[in-house]
Amino acid sequence: NAGVTQTPKFQVLKTGQSMTLQCAQDMNHNSMYWYRQDPGMGLRLIYYSASEGTTDKGEVPNGYNVSRLNKREFSLRLESAAPSQTSVYFCASSGSSGRWGSYEQYFGPGTRLTVT
Amino acid sequence: QKEVEQNSGPLSVPEGAIASLNCTYSDRGSQSFFWYRQYSGKSPELIMFIYSNGDKEDGRFTAQLNKASQYVSLLIRDSQPSDSATYLCAVRGGYQKVTFGIGTKLQVIP
């Protein structure tokens, strides 16, 4: 049981390049999330997917797109990377099967992205 | 006003003392409250959950919730150097939306 996995762990992009961050969970959770974390800003929600087939914008969606490929996988795409997107990106999932049974979120290990 | 407010710290406590971490929130309709621990360079890890007024204990951790005053706190008893981390408060309101505070950095001094 791997929980939430993310690839890659580290990435360096040049301005204007594109890339896709991959996320998968094996906890049979319905909901999945993408966050970015910046110093002094905390975790900010980029996009989320309440269930397979649905996606919604979060607090900071500009410059990103997402795809909920199936129940397990939720990807985040940067079409034209900008230095302002330098951050640590976390994927999370939630469902009724967690320790507390309260749809708490479980996080992946993160992707550290630098855009030069 | 931020939806979830925490003092960024650092909060320094001696080993063996009680660490008290506080969080206030603005949405009176908030339903569930979570505490996450995040070590430097790692992802957040859920350590406590509370949804009703009062105290909830789990090992050395106690979460306290006061909905009338809109605050939630985390007490760590017998603090250890291994507790040194950033503690994130998270609040879930309507439509399952979860909002995180910026986190409080805790330093436990041996």
Short mmCIF file of C-alpha atoms in Angstrom, two decimals:
data_model
loop_
_atom_site.label_atom_id
_atom_site.label_comp_id
_atom_site.label_asym_id
_atom_site.label_seq_id
_atom_site.Cartn_x
_atom_site.Cartn_y
_atom_site.Cartn_z
CA ASN A 1 0.00 0.00 0.00
CA ALA A 2 2.00 2.99 -1.31
CA GLY A 3 -0.55 5.67 -0.43
CA VAL A 4 -0.07 8.72 -2.67
CA THR A 5 2.82 8.72 -5.12
CA GLN A 6 4.12 11.57 -7.25
CA THR A 7 6.56 11.81 -10.14
CA PRO A 8 9.00 13.36 -10.69
CA LYS A 9 10.53 14.30 -7.31
CA PHE A 10 12.62 17.14 -8.77
CA GLN A 11 12.42 19.07 -12.03
CA VAL A 12 14.14 22.08 -13.55
CA LEU A 13 12.43 23.81 -16.47
CA LYS A 14 13.26 26.77 -18.63
CA THR A 15 10.69 29.52 -19.04
CA GLY A 16 8.13 28.51 -21.66
CA GLN A 17 8.68 24.77 -21.39
CA SER A 18 5.81 22.47 -20.54
CA MET A 19 5.56 19.47 -18.27
CA THR A 20 3.09 17.19 -16.54
CA LEU A 21 3.24 16.20 -12.88
CA GLN A 22 1.83 12.75 -12.21
CA CYS A 23 -0.05 11.63 -9.11
CA ALA A 24 -1.57 8.27 -8.20
CA GLN A 25 -3.25 6.89 -5.08
CA ASP A 26 -4.09 3.34 -4.09
CA MET A 27 -6.49 4.10 -1.20
CA ASN A 28 -9.64 4.02 -3.35
CA HIS A 29 -10.28 7.68 -2.53
CA ASN A 30 -12.81 9.63 -4.54
CA SER A 31 -11.26 13.08 -4.11
CA MET A 32 -7.84 14.28 -5.23
CA TYR A 33 -6.09 17.63 -4.97
CA TRP A 34 -3.12 19.61 -6.23
CA TYR A 35 -1.46 22.17 -3.96
CA ARG A 36 1.54 24.39 -4.21
CA GLN A 37 3.55 25.43 -1.19
CA ASP A 38 5.65 28.57 -1.09
CA PRO A 39 7.56 30.09 1.85
CA GLY A 40 5.28 32.29 3.95
CA MET A 41 2.22 31.38 1.85
CA GLY A 42 1.29 27.99 3.16
CA LEU A 43 -0.48 25.38 1.06
CA ARG A 44 -2.63 26.84 -1.70
CA LEU A 45 -5.10 24.76 -3.67
CA ILE A 46 -4.58 24.79 -7.44
CA TYR A 47 -7.24 22.33 -8.62
CA TYR A 48 -9.23 19.52 -7.14
CA SER A 49 -11.33 16.61 -8.31
CA ALA A 50 -14.22 15.62 -6.05
CA SER A 51 -14.80 12.42 -8.00
CA GLU A 52 -13.75 10.68 -11.18
CA GLY A 53 -14.77 12.75 -14.16
CA THR A 54 -14.98 16.10 -12.37
CA THR A 55 -12.44 18.85 -11.78
CA ASP A 56 -12.74 22.31 -10.25
CA LYS A 57 -10.54 25.33 -9.82
CA GLY A 58 -9.02 26.14 -6.49
CA GLU A 59 -7.42 29.32 -5.21
CA VAL A 60 -4.56 29.65 -7.75
CA PRO A 61 -5.49 27.86 -11.01
CA ASN A 62 -3.98 30.26 -13.55
CA GLY A 63 -1.24 28.69 -15.66
CA TYR A 64 -2.27 25.11 -14.84
CA ASN A 65 -4.51 22.42 -16.22
CA VAL A 66 -5.50 19.08 -14.73
CA SER A 67 -6.78 15.71 -15.87
CA ARG A 68 -8.48 13.10 -13.72
CA LEU A 69 -7.47 10.12 -15.81
CA ASN A 70 -9.31 7.56 -13.68
CA LYS A 71 -10.10 7.08 -10.00
CA ARG A 72 -6.43 6.51 -9.14
CA GLU A 73 -4.66 9.17 -11.20
CA PHE A 74 -4.75 12.97 -11.25
CA SER A 75 -2.20 14.89 -13.31
CA LEU A 76 -1.21 18.56 -13.30
CA ARG A 77 0.09 20.22 -16.45
CA LEU A 78 2.06 23.41 -16.86
CA GLU A 79 1.64 24.48 -20.48
CA SER A 80 4.18 27.33 -20.51
CA ALA A 81 6.23 27.44 -17.33
CA ALA A 82 7.04 30.77 -15.69
CA PRO A 83 9.50 31.58 -12.87
CA SER A 84 6.50 32.38 -10.65
CA GLN A 85 5.61 28.69 -10.80
CA THR A 86 8.79 27.72 -8.97
CA SER A 87 7.39 25.93 -5.95
CA VAL A 88 6.87 22.61 -4.22
CA TYR A 89 3.81 20.81 -5.56
CA PHE A 90 1.87 18.34 -3.46
CA CYS A 91 -0.83 15.96 -4.54
CA ALA A 92 -3.32 14.75 -1.94
CA SER A 93 -6.31 12.45 -1.80
CA SER A 94 -9.20 12.01 0.59
CA GLY A 95 -11.96 9.52 1.20
CA SER A 96 -13.82 7.69 3.92
CA SER A 97 -11.17 5.03 4.36
CA GLY A 98 -8.65 7.11 6.32
CA ARG A 99 -7.65 6.63 9.96
CA TRP A 100 -10.19 9.13 11.23
CA GLY A 101 -12.90 8.34 8.70
CA SER A 102 -13.47 12.05 8.16
CA TYR A 103 -12.29 12.54 4.60
CA GLU A 104 -8.96 13.79 5.85
CA GLN A 105 -6.31 14.42 3.22
CA TYR A 106 -3.23 12.29 2.67
CA PHE A 107 -0.29 13.81 0.85
CA GLY A 108 2.25 12.56 -1.63
CA PRO A 109 5.99 13.25 -1.19
CA GLY A 110 5.97 16.36 -3.39
CA THR A 111 7.64 17.61 -6.55
CA ARG A 112 10.21 20.37 -6.26
CA LEU A 113 10.00 22.46 -9.42
CA THR A 114 12.38 25.22 -10.42
CA VAL A 115 11.67 27.40 -13.45
CA THR A 116 14.62 29.44 -14.69
CA GLN B 1 -8.51 38.68 7.16
CA LYS B 2 -7.08 35.27 6.31
CA GLU B 3 -9.47 32.36 6.61
CA VAL B 4 -7.12 30.37 8.84
CA GLU B 5 -4.54 32.19 10.91
CA GLN B 6 -1.49 30.85 12.67
CA ASN B 7 1.56 32.51 14.14
CA SER B 8 4.47 31.45 11.95
CA GLY B 9 6.83 31.27 14.95
CA PRO B 10 9.30 29.93 15.64
CA LEU B 11 7.95 28.71 18.94
CA SER B 12 10.79 27.45 21.11
CA VAL B 13 10.17 25.14 24.06
CA PRO B 14 12.58 23.12 26.21
CA GLU B 15 12.57 19.36 26.00
CA GLY B 16 9.94 17.85 28.29
CA ALA B 17 7.74 20.96 28.31
CA ILE B 18 4.24 21.40 26.87
CA ALA B 19 4.10 23.05 23.46
CA SER B 20 0.91 24.97 22.71
CA LEU B 21 0.05 25.78 19.12
CA ASN B 22 -2.92 27.96 18.21
CA CYS B 23 -5.08 28.56 15.19
CA THR B 24 -8.09 30.81 14.53
CA TYR B 25 -10.54 30.60 11.66
CA SER B 26 -13.08 32.97 10.16
CA ASP B 27 -15.80 30.70 8.73
CA ARG B 28 -18.37 29.94 11.45
CA GLY B 29 -19.74 27.14 9.27
CA SER B 30 -16.49 25.18 9.48
CA GLN B 31 -17.10 21.56 10.31
CA SER B 32 -13.83 19.71 10.81
CA PHE B 33 -10.40 20.68 12.00
CA PHE B 34 -7.08 19.00 11.35
CA TRP B 35 -3.50 19.30 12.52
CA TYR B 36 -0.68 18.26 10.21
CA ARG B 37 3.00 17.96 11.03
CA GLN B 38 5.53 18.78 8.33
CA TYR B 39 9.22 18.10 8.70
CA SER B 40 11.58 20.20 6.61
CA GLY B 41 11.64 18.95 3.03
CA LYS B 42 8.84 16.46 3.63
CA SER B 43 5.11 16.35 2.99
CA PRO B 44 2.41 17.14 5.57
CA GLU B 45 1.41 14.23 7.81
CA LEU B 46 -1.97 14.17 9.57
CA ILE B 47 -1.63 13.87 13.35
CA MET B 48 -4.97 15.02 14.81
CA PHE B 49 -8.59 15.55 13.83
CA ILE B 50 -11.38 17.14 15.86
CA TYR B 51 -14.92 18.18 15.01
CA SER B 52 -16.75 18.80 18.30
CA ASN B 53 -16.13 21.31 21.07
CA GLY B 54 -13.79 20.21 23.80
CA ASP B 55 -10.62 18.16 23.95
CA LYS B 56 -9.46 15.14 22.02
CA GLU B 57 -6.38 13.24 23.13
CA ASP B 58 -4.13 10.87 21.19
CA GLY B 59 -0.93 9.90 22.94
CA ARG B 60 1.09 13.03 23.71
CA PHE B 61 -1.15 15.15 21.49
CA THR B 62 -4.34 16.95 22.57
CA ALA B 63 -6.47 18.94 20.18
CA GLN B 64 -8.83 21.55 21.63
CA LEU B 65 -11.75 23.14 19.80
CA ASN B 66 -13.85 26.14 20.77
CA LYS B 67 -16.34 26.93 18.03
CA ALA B 68 -17.82 29.94 19.84
CA SER B 69 -14.41 31.62 19.88
CA GLN B 70 -13.41 30.11 16.53
CA TYR B 71 -10.12 28.71 17.64
CA VAL B 72 -8.47 25.34 17.66
CA SER B 73 -5.27 24.44 19.44
CA LEU B 74 -2.79 21.60 19.64
CA LEU B 75 -0.95 20.69 22.83
CA ILE B 76 2.12 18.50 22.72
CA ARG B 77 3.06 17.09 26.12
CA ASP B 78 6.59 16.02 27.05
CA SER B 79 7.96 17.68 23.92
CA GLN B 80 10.87 15.91 22.26
CA PRO B 81 13.48 17.20 19.81
CA SER B 82 11.86 14.91 17.23
CA ASP B 83 8.71 17.08 17.52
CA SER B 84 10.60 19.96 15.92
CA ALA B 85 8.66 20.63 12.74
CA THR B 86 6.10 22.97 11.24
CA TYR B 87 2.52 22.34 12.36
CA LEU B 88 -0.25 23.18 9.90
CA CYS B 89 -3.81 23.87 10.97
CA ALA B 90 -6.45 22.93 8.38
CA VAL B 91 -10.15 23.72 8.46
CA ARG B 92 -12.89 22.15 6.39
CA GLY B 93 -15.98 24.19 5.62
CA GLY B 94 -18.80 23.85 3.17
CA TYR B 95 -18.50 21.82 -0.06
CA GLN B 96 -15.60 19.88 1.48
CA LYS B 97 -13.30 22.86 0.95
CA VAL B 98 -10.18 22.64 3.12
CA THR B 99 -8.13 25.72 3.94
CA PHE B 100 -4.67 25.57 5.48
CA GLY B 101 -2.90 28.05 7.71
CA ILE B 102 0.71 29.00 6.98
CA GLY B 103 1.94 26.78 9.79
CA THR B 104 3.80 27.34 13.06
CA LYS B 105 7.42 26.29 13.28
CA LEU B 106 8.15 24.50 16.55
CA GLN B 107 11.66 24.12 17.92
CA VAL B 108 12.21 21.80 20.88
CA ILE B 109 15.48 22.63 22.60
CA PRO B 110 17.36 19.67 24.19
#
